[in-house]
Structures are given as structure tokens and as C-alpha cells.
Short mmCIF file of C-alpha atoms in Angstrom, two decimals:
data_model
loop_
_atom_site.label_atom_id
_atom_site.label_comp_id
_atom_site.label_asym_id
_atom_site.label_seq_id
_atom_site.Cartn_x
_atom_site.Cartn_y
_atom_site.Cartn_z
CA PRO C 1 51.77 22.52 -79.43
CA ALA C 2 49.94 22.93 -76.09
CA GLN C 3 48.76 19.69 -74.58
CA VAL C 4 47.83 18.00 -71.23
CA THR C 5 50.34 15.29 -70.49
CA SER C 6 49.20 13.90 -67.12
CA LEU C 7 46.56 13.90 -64.39
CA THR C 8 47.59 12.90 -60.88
CA LEU C 9 45.72 12.20 -57.60
CA ASP C 10 47.92 12.63 -54.56
CA ASN C 11 46.05 10.03 -52.46
CA GLN C 12 44.24 6.93 -53.68
CA SER C 13 42.86 5.40 -50.48
CA VAL C 14 40.06 6.24 -48.07
CA MET C 15 39.14 4.92 -44.60
CA GLU C 16 35.94 2.93 -44.32
CA ASN C 17 32.95 4.27 -42.38
CA LEU C 18 33.69 7.96 -43.13
CA GLU C 19 30.66 10.12 -43.85
CA ALA C 20 29.87 11.00 -47.46
CA GLY C 21 31.82 14.06 -48.59
CA ALA C 22 35.14 12.86 -47.18
CA VAL C 23 38.14 14.02 -49.22
CA VAL C 24 40.03 11.24 -51.01
CA GLY C 25 42.82 13.39 -52.55
CA ASN C 26 43.86 16.47 -54.54
CA LEU C 27 43.92 16.50 -58.34
CA THR C 28 46.82 18.03 -60.30
CA THR C 29 47.15 18.60 -64.08
CA THR C 30 50.48 18.94 -65.94
CA GLY C 31 51.19 19.64 -69.59
CA GLU C 32 53.01 21.81 -72.19
CA ASP C 33 52.22 25.44 -73.13
CA LEU C 34 48.95 25.39 -71.12
CA SER C 35 47.16 28.43 -69.80
CA GLY C 36 43.96 29.08 -67.87
CA SER C 37 42.47 27.14 -64.97
CA TYR C 38 41.52 23.49 -64.78
CA THR C 39 38.11 21.97 -64.34
CA TYR C 40 37.71 18.42 -63.12
CA THR C 41 34.72 16.16 -63.79
CA LEU C 42 33.85 12.51 -63.66
CA ALA C 43 34.12 10.96 -67.11
CA SER C 44 32.56 8.01 -68.87
CA GLY C 45 34.78 5.36 -70.27
CA THR C 46 37.10 2.64 -69.18
CA GLY C 47 37.41 2.55 -65.40
CA ASP C 48 34.18 4.51 -64.66
CA THR C 49 32.56 1.51 -62.89
CA ASP C 50 32.15 3.26 -59.55
CA ASN C 51 31.79 6.89 -60.58
CA SER C 52 28.47 7.06 -58.73
CA GLN C 53 30.30 6.52 -55.41
CA PHE C 54 32.32 9.73 -55.84
CA GLY C 55 32.09 13.40 -56.61
CA ILE C 56 34.34 16.32 -57.51
CA SER C 57 34.67 19.38 -55.28
CA GLY C 58 36.93 21.94 -56.95
CA SER C 59 40.19 20.09 -57.45
CA GLN C 60 39.41 17.36 -54.90
CA LEU C 61 37.97 13.89 -55.31
CA VAL C 62 35.39 13.26 -52.57
CA THR C 63 33.17 10.36 -51.57
CA SER C 64 29.42 10.35 -52.07
CA SER C 65 28.82 7.15 -50.06
CA VAL C 66 29.91 5.53 -46.83
CA PHE C 67 32.35 2.72 -47.63
CA ASP C 68 32.53 -0.61 -45.82
CA PHE C 69 35.74 -2.58 -46.21
CA GLU C 70 33.94 -5.87 -45.68
CA THR C 71 31.57 -5.05 -48.56
CA ALA C 72 34.13 -3.75 -51.10
CA ASN C 73 37.78 -2.87 -50.60
CA SER C 74 38.43 -0.97 -53.85
CA TYR C 75 36.62 1.23 -56.36
CA SER C 76 37.35 2.43 -59.90
CA VAL C 77 36.71 6.04 -60.96
CA ARG C 78 37.48 7.92 -64.26
CA ILE C 79 38.27 11.63 -64.07
CA LYS C 80 38.59 14.26 -66.78
CA THR C 81 40.63 17.49 -66.60
CA ASN C 82 39.96 20.49 -68.91
CA ASP C 83 42.04 23.67 -69.13
CA GLY C 84 39.14 25.59 -70.64
CA ASN C 85 40.94 26.02 -73.94
CA GLY C 86 40.02 22.71 -75.48
CA HIS C 87 42.82 20.71 -73.95
CA THR C 88 41.57 17.71 -71.97
CA PHE C 89 42.92 14.55 -70.45
CA GLU C 90 41.17 11.55 -68.86
CA LYS C 91 42.49 8.93 -66.50
CA ALA C 92 41.09 6.07 -64.41
CA PHE C 93 42.10 5.65 -60.79
CA THR C 94 41.68 2.77 -58.38
CA ILE C 95 40.65 3.93 -54.91
CA SER C 96 41.34 1.44 -52.14
CA VAL C 97 39.28 1.27 -48.94
CA ASP C 98 41.25 0.97 -45.70
CA ASP C 99 39.97 -1.44 -43.07
CA GLU C 100 39.24 0.42 -39.86
CA ALA C 101 40.04 -1.52 -36.70
CA GLU C 102 36.60 -2.56 -35.33
CA SER C 103 35.77 -3.35 -31.73
CA THR C 104 35.44 -6.95 -30.67
CA ASP C 105 33.77 -5.96 -27.40
CA ALA C 106 30.43 -7.74 -26.88
CA ASN C 107 29.61 -6.81 -23.30
CA ILE C 108 26.47 -5.93 -21.39
CA LEU C 109 27.36 -2.75 -19.52
CA SER C 110 24.12 -2.15 -17.62
CA PHE C 111 20.82 -3.96 -17.12
CA VAL C 112 17.98 -2.09 -15.45
CA LEU C 113 14.42 -3.06 -14.52
CA ALA C 114 11.88 -0.63 -13.09
CA GLU C 115 10.95 -3.30 -10.54
CA GLN C 116 14.49 -4.11 -9.39
CA ALA C 117 15.35 -4.30 -5.70
CA GLY C 118 19.00 -3.39 -6.28
CA ASP C 119 21.64 -3.02 -8.98
CA ALA C 120 22.15 -5.90 -11.38
CA VAL C 121 25.25 -8.04 -10.79
CA ILE C 122 27.08 -8.25 -14.14
CA THR C 123 29.85 -10.87 -14.29
CA ASN C 124 31.98 -10.44 -17.40
CA ALA C 125 34.00 -13.59 -16.81
CA ASP C 126 30.91 -15.82 -16.86
CA HIS C 127 28.84 -13.57 -19.13
CA THR C 128 25.95 -13.54 -16.67
CA VAL C 129 23.56 -10.94 -15.28
CA ALA C 130 21.74 -11.52 -11.99
CA ILE C 131 19.09 -9.11 -10.75
CA ASP C 132 16.53 -9.15 -7.94
CA VAL C 133 13.06 -7.64 -8.21
CA VAL C 134 10.78 -6.70 -5.35
CA PHE C 135 8.47 -9.31 -3.87
CA GLY C 136 5.19 -9.67 -5.76
CA THR C 137 6.64 -8.65 -9.15
CA ASP C 138 5.12 -10.41 -12.18
CA ILE C 139 8.26 -11.60 -13.96
CA THR C 140 6.44 -12.91 -17.03
CA ALA C 141 6.59 -9.57 -18.87
CA LEU C 142 9.50 -7.42 -17.71
CA THR C 143 11.01 -4.73 -19.93
CA PRO C 144 14.75 -4.21 -19.31
CA ALA C 145 16.78 -1.19 -20.35
CA ILE C 146 20.17 -2.51 -21.51
CA THR C 147 23.37 -0.75 -22.54
CA ILE C 148 26.09 -2.64 -24.40
CA SER C 149 29.55 -2.09 -25.91
CA ALA C 150 29.90 0.74 -28.45
CA GLU C 151 28.74 -0.16 -31.95
CA ALA C 152 27.49 -3.56 -30.75
CA SER C 153 23.93 -4.87 -31.08
CA ILE C 154 21.85 -7.13 -28.85
CA SER C 155 19.06 -9.65 -29.29
CA PRO C 156 16.44 -9.65 -27.85
CA LEU C 157 16.43 -5.86 -28.08
CA THR C 158 16.62 -3.50 -25.15
CA GLY C 159 13.11 -2.40 -24.16
CA ALA C 160 11.52 -5.62 -25.43
CA ALA C 161 9.29 -7.38 -22.89
CA GLN C 162 10.55 -10.80 -21.81
CA ASP C 163 9.34 -13.66 -19.65
CA PHE C 164 11.97 -14.16 -16.93
CA THR C 165 10.29 -17.15 -15.30
CA ASN C 166 13.41 -18.97 -16.50
CA ALA C 167 16.82 -17.57 -17.40
CA VAL C 168 16.87 -15.60 -20.66
CA VAL C 169 19.83 -15.73 -23.08
CA TYR C 170 20.79 -12.44 -24.76
CA THR C 171 23.24 -12.43 -27.71
CA VAL C 172 25.53 -9.40 -28.08
CA THR C 173 27.13 -8.95 -31.51
CA ALA C 174 30.29 -6.82 -31.51
CA GLU C 175 31.12 -4.25 -34.19
CA GLU C 176 33.65 -6.76 -35.62
CA GLY C 177 30.86 -9.34 -35.90
CA ASN C 178 31.88 -11.76 -33.14
CA MET C 179 28.99 -12.80 -30.87
CA GLN C 180 28.68 -13.50 -27.15
CA ASP C 181 25.75 -15.09 -25.30
CA TRP C 182 24.79 -13.63 -21.90
CA THR C 183 22.53 -15.46 -19.44
CA VAL C 184 20.19 -13.19 -17.48
CA THR C 185 18.52 -14.46 -14.31
CA VAL C 186 15.79 -12.52 -12.50
CA THR C 187 14.99 -13.51 -8.91
CA VAL C 188 12.01 -12.31 -6.90
CA ALA C 189 13.29 -11.03 -3.55
CA PRO C 190 11.82 -12.51 -0.34
CA ASN C 191 8.88 -10.71 1.23
CA THR C 192 9.94 -8.12 3.83
CA ALA C 193 6.45 -7.81 5.32
CA SER C 194 5.97 -9.06 8.90
CA ASN C 195 2.34 -8.21 9.55
CA ILE C 196 -0.50 -9.88 11.40
CA LEU C 197 -3.36 -9.77 8.91
CA THR C 198 -6.15 -11.42 10.88
CA PHE C 199 -6.57 -12.56 14.49
CA VAL C 200 -9.70 -14.55 15.36
CA LEU C 201 -10.98 -16.13 18.58
CA ALA C 202 -14.03 -18.36 18.67
CA GLU C 203 -15.15 -16.43 21.77
CA GLN C 204 -14.66 -12.90 20.39
CA THR C 205 -17.41 -10.28 20.58
CA GLY C 206 -16.24 -8.39 17.48
CA ASP C 207 -13.42 -8.13 14.97
CA ALA C 208 -9.92 -7.69 16.33
CA THR C 209 -8.44 -4.19 16.06
CA ILE C 210 -5.09 -4.60 14.29
CA ASN C 211 -2.79 -1.55 14.43
CA ALA C 212 -0.03 -2.02 11.86
CA THR C 213 1.73 1.17 12.98
CA ASP C 214 2.02 0.28 16.66
CA HIS C 215 2.08 -3.47 15.98
CA THR C 216 -0.73 -4.23 18.39
CA VAL C 217 -3.84 -6.40 18.32
CA ALA C 218 -6.80 -5.74 20.63
CA ILE C 219 -9.75 -8.11 20.83
CA GLY C 220 -12.74 -8.45 23.15
CA VAL C 221 -14.38 -11.59 24.51
CA PRO C 222 -17.58 -12.02 26.55
CA TYR C 223 -17.61 -11.52 30.30
CA GLY C 224 -16.64 -14.67 32.09
CA THR C 225 -14.46 -16.11 29.31
CA ASP C 226 -11.56 -18.18 30.62
CA LEU C 227 -8.51 -16.31 29.32
CA THR C 228 -5.97 -18.91 30.36
CA ALA C 229 -6.24 -21.18 27.32
CA LEU C 230 -7.53 -19.36 24.24
CA THR C 231 -6.69 -20.68 20.76
CA PRO C 232 -6.46 -17.90 18.16
CA THR C 233 -6.51 -18.41 14.39
CA ILE C 234 -3.93 -16.04 12.91
CA THR C 235 -2.90 -15.15 9.36
CA VAL C 236 0.33 -13.30 8.62
CA SER C 237 2.12 -11.82 5.61
CA GLU C 238 2.94 -14.18 2.74
CA GLN C 239 6.13 -16.20 3.44
CA ALA C 240 6.10 -15.10 7.10
CA THR C 241 5.89 -17.29 10.22
CA ILE C 242 4.64 -16.50 13.72
CA ASP C 243 5.58 -17.55 17.24
CA PRO C 244 3.61 -18.67 19.23
CA THR C 245 2.24 -20.54 16.27
CA ASN C 246 -1.21 -20.26 14.74
CA GLU C 247 -3.88 -22.09 16.79
CA ALA C 248 -1.56 -22.68 19.74
CA ALA C 249 -3.37 -22.34 23.10
CA VAL C 250 -2.10 -19.26 24.95
CA ASP C 251 -2.79 -17.69 28.35
CA PHE C 252 -4.14 -14.19 27.70
CA SER C 253 -4.55 -13.23 31.36
CA SER C 254 -2.02 -10.54 30.47
CA ALA C 255 -0.79 -9.15 27.14
CA VAL C 256 1.01 -11.70 24.94
CA VAL C 257 3.92 -10.86 22.61
CA TYR C 258 3.92 -12.62 19.23
CA THR C 259 6.99 -12.51 16.94
CA VAL C 260 6.42 -12.47 13.18
CA THR C 261 9.40 -13.45 11.02
CA ALA C 262 9.26 -12.18 7.43
CA GLY C 263 10.39 -14.13 4.38
CA ASP C 264 13.68 -12.21 4.37
CA GLY C 265 14.35 -13.15 8.01
CA SER C 266 13.53 -9.78 9.57
CA THR C 267 11.32 -9.90 12.67
CA GLN C 268 8.58 -7.81 14.25
CA GLU C 269 7.03 -8.15 17.69
CA TRP C 270 3.27 -7.73 18.07
CA THR C 271 1.51 -7.20 21.40
CA VAL C 272 -1.88 -8.90 21.67
CA THR C 273 -4.36 -7.90 24.37
CA VAL C 274 -7.58 -9.83 25.07
CA THR C 275 -10.13 -7.93 27.14
CA PRO C 276 -13.27 -9.52 28.61
CA ALA C 277 -16.44 -7.46 28.27
CA MET C 278 -17.87 -5.88 31.42
CA ASN C 279 -20.62 -7.84 33.17
CA SER C 280 -24.10 -6.89 32.02
CA ALA C 281 -25.89 -8.58 34.95
CA THR C 282 -27.99 -6.34 37.28
CA ASP C 283 -29.20 -8.91 39.80
CA ILE C 284 -29.73 -8.81 43.54
CA LEU C 285 -28.30 -12.13 44.68
CA THR C 286 -28.94 -11.97 48.41
CA PHE C 287 -30.88 -9.64 50.69
CA VAL C 288 -30.49 -10.17 54.45
CA LEU C 289 -31.96 -8.36 57.48
CA ALA C 290 -30.96 -9.31 61.02
CA GLU C 291 -34.60 -9.26 61.95
CA GLN C 292 -35.91 -11.40 59.12
CA ILE C 293 -37.82 -14.61 59.50
CA GLY C 294 -36.75 -17.03 56.75
CA ASP C 295 -34.94 -16.27 53.52
CA ALA C 296 -35.86 -13.32 51.36
CA VAL C 297 -37.86 -14.19 48.26
CA ILE C 298 -35.94 -12.81 45.25
CA ASP C 299 -37.88 -12.71 41.98
CA ALA C 300 -35.27 -12.14 39.24
CA GLU C 301 -37.92 -11.98 36.53
CA ASN C 302 -40.02 -9.23 38.10
CA HIS C 303 -37.08 -7.67 39.94
CA THR C 304 -38.67 -7.77 43.38
CA VAL C 305 -37.52 -8.79 46.84
CA SER C 306 -39.89 -9.78 49.62
CA VAL C 307 -38.74 -10.34 53.18
CA THR C 308 -40.62 -10.92 56.47
CA VAL C 309 -39.28 -9.68 59.81
CA ALA C 310 -40.21 -10.65 63.36
CA THR C 311 -43.20 -9.30 65.20
CA GLY C 312 -42.51 -5.96 66.78
CA THR C 313 -39.66 -5.03 64.40
CA ASP C 314 -39.42 -1.30 63.70
CA ALA C 315 -39.51 -1.30 59.88
CA THR C 316 -38.57 2.35 59.69
CA VAL C 317 -34.91 1.78 60.41
CA LEU C 318 -33.64 -1.43 58.88
CA ALA C 319 -30.12 -1.94 57.46
CA PRO C 320 -30.02 -4.79 54.92
CA THR C 321 -26.89 -6.61 53.78
CA ILE C 322 -27.13 -7.01 50.00
CA THR C 323 -24.99 -8.80 47.42
CA VAL C 324 -25.32 -8.07 43.72
CA SER C 325 -23.91 -9.34 40.43
CA ASN C 326 -20.14 -9.26 39.99
CA GLN C 327 -18.93 -5.77 39.00
CA ALA C 328 -22.33 -4.27 39.80
CA THR C 329 -23.14 -1.58 42.37
CA ILE C 330 -26.40 -0.85 44.21
CA SER C 331 -28.09 2.31 45.44
CA PRO C 332 -29.01 2.75 48.23
CA ALA C 333 -25.86 0.96 49.32
CA SER C 334 -25.72 -2.31 51.20
CA GLY C 335 -25.76 -1.67 54.96
CA ALA C 336 -27.44 1.70 54.64
CA ALA C 337 -30.51 2.05 56.96
CA GLN C 338 -33.80 2.49 55.14
CA ASP C 339 -37.44 3.06 56.05
CA PHE C 340 -39.25 -0.06 54.89
CA SER C 341 -42.67 1.02 56.10
CA ALA C 342 -43.35 1.20 52.35
CA PRO C 343 -41.61 -0.59 49.49
CA VAL C 344 -38.12 0.77 48.75
CA THR C 345 -36.67 1.00 45.22
CA TYR C 346 -33.06 -0.08 44.76
CA THR C 347 -31.14 0.60 41.54
CA VAL C 348 -28.53 -1.93 40.48
CA THR C 349 -25.90 -0.70 37.98
CA ALA C 350 -24.08 -3.43 36.04
CA GLY C 351 -20.38 -3.39 35.20
CA ASN C 352 -21.23 -2.32 31.64
CA GLY C 353 -23.40 0.56 32.88
CA ALA C 354 -26.79 -1.05 32.40
CA THR C 355 -29.29 -0.39 35.24
CA GLU C 356 -32.23 -2.23 36.77
CA GLU C 357 -34.66 -1.11 39.46
CA TRP C 358 -35.68 -3.54 42.17
CA ALA C 359 -38.68 -3.11 44.50
CA VAL C 360 -38.03 -4.37 48.04
CA THR C 361 -40.97 -5.02 50.36
CA VAL C 362 -40.55 -5.77 54.08
CA THR C 363 -43.48 -7.28 55.96
CA VAL C 364 -43.63 -7.31 59.77
CA GLU C 365 -44.92 -10.62 61.13
CA PRO C 366 -48.30 -9.91 62.85
CA ALA C 367 -48.52 -10.48 66.60
CA PRO C 368 -50.27 -13.77 67.53
CA LEU C 369 -53.86 -13.50 68.66
CA SER C 370 -54.27 -13.80 72.49
CA SER C 371 -56.48 -16.67 73.79
CA ALA C 372 -59.64 -15.77 75.81
#
């Protein structure tokens, strides 16, 4: 009589980590006096423990799960064949899971911070990462982007904010499960700025003009200030130093070059110019006529000059010698002949452009009365 005598599976192992639907093997039915085609299904009975982990596709046994050797290294499945004419046969198979070679690499491949001043230095031998960030960076909450060996994991996670005030230890776990600690150190780079921020003199007439592009400082002081020993108070960029030093007495009779050294050692020269203000005085200091009798009377409050000349002097053509405040000019000019038969107005222009009018009166000494 017709009968099924055997059911075979040409492969009874599968590699771990394959996606569901992977083919395990091909099914073959043998028997006596059989006809028709064969249908294969999963069957209940002895050996069906892991039927849910598999499926049948045509005449192939396929997986319906992803297998992990470390979790389970073999499965039991029961399969039924049917020739369609009432002849069936069932058999249980043991499917072994092959252990895939897993990576033991637990390396940090890259470590990137948005604030970094240069590439991280990754030392595999010491399992360290060293990275500099720009001056002024707040390192208490930095968020690194980290890449690691394939299939590995890392803790703390990439993208997680960390406080790098002190070194941070990251643990990389390889695919195989071995772990490696990595020590990450973040260092704030020295300040590169070499600026003069403020420049103050006790004598100044206004704030200093600081030009960070041209690296110059210009400051004014009152007229008459002694420039030979001024003591400026100077502030510079954080971490920087300056030479000559802050509050050192300096001769500013000509421009002075200061050198600012930044925290990173770079230097910048600054040229400082101190300019006295122009004289605002508009005074007549002396007024002399060759013909005068006694000194001229100069009234600085009322801006008048009175002078007496000898009897018989022709007041219409007198040429005074006049001195005025430093930097000032006078009009009419000193030495220019003037008609003093009436008061003459002189205009004194100060060094700063201010003007003052002075009234000059010349009196001719009367002739003495003759005795009878």
C-alpha cells in the first residue's frame, strides 16, 4: 500500500542574528506508491516546543524570530508532510543556532563638541580623550557627539549633557559584551585676546578713545599738564598682561607703545597718545609803549588796559609791544602802530579759539602849569 516513509530537512542549523524569514533548510518527503504534491505544516505533538519561532514557506523551513546564541542555542520544531491523498507523516527536528563571531572592539572613534577649539586627541593605548574648548566656554553642561565601534554601546550616551569640570569616565560595551572605560578630559583654551579695555588718567578731560582695530589709545588732558610722569590705570583682556605695567609712571611727551600679552602668549602692541588741551586763556599780560610813564594798568576782570605817556607825545601813531597768553594771538598785532587818540579795541584769540576784546586807553600826561 501507498505510504510516507520519511521526512528529511537538508539543513538543521541557522546563524544567530539573521532577520526573521531566513531559510533554515529544504524539506523532502519519501515513501511508497505516492502521487500528488506535498504540503508541509507545523504540527502539534512531541517536539513542537518552539514551533512559534518558525514558519513554513513552500517546502522550506524558515525562521519567524531573530535568534541569539547567548539566549538559546537550539530549538525543537515538529513538521507534518501531506501528499494530499490522505498520506501524512510527522517528525520533530532539532535546529541548532550557530554562534556568530562578535566584535570585541570597545573604542571611541570620534568625540566632538560644538565649542571645541580643535580636534579631540583620542589615545587608544591609554583609553583617553583630550579636547580643548574655546576660552569662556561653560564646561558644566557640554553635549558631545560620540561615535564608537560597530555594534558597541556607550554610557553616558552620546548627546547627553555632561559636567566636564572634572574628567568624565565613559564606558564602552563591545558587541561581545566586554567593557572598556575611557577617561575624557575637557580643557578650556587660554584667552587669545590682547586688548586694552580701559585707559584712565586722573588728569584726563574725557574718556579715552580706544581703537581696537588700529590698536591705538588717544586721551586728552588739560592745558598745562606735566606729561613727563603720568600714571595711567589700565585694564586688559582676561588672562592678559601689559608692559609698561598698570599704574607705572610714564613720560607721555611723545607717543608710548604698550605691549599686551594674551593668555596664550601672543602679543599686540598698542600706541598711546596723550594730548594736552589747547590753552583757553585770552589775557593781555604786558602792554608797553616807549613813551609811557610808569607801568600799564591791566584789569583782567574788566579786560581793559590803561597807560599814560609823556607830555607832548603824539598819541595818533603809537606802536605798543604786547604779550598775551601762551598760544594766543592778538589783533591788531603787537608792534603795529595805532591811533590812540581814542580807546582802541584789541581782540585776543586763545589757543582753543575763544576770543576776548580788550579796550586800551592811552592818556597823554598834561603839560605842567607855568608859574607867573
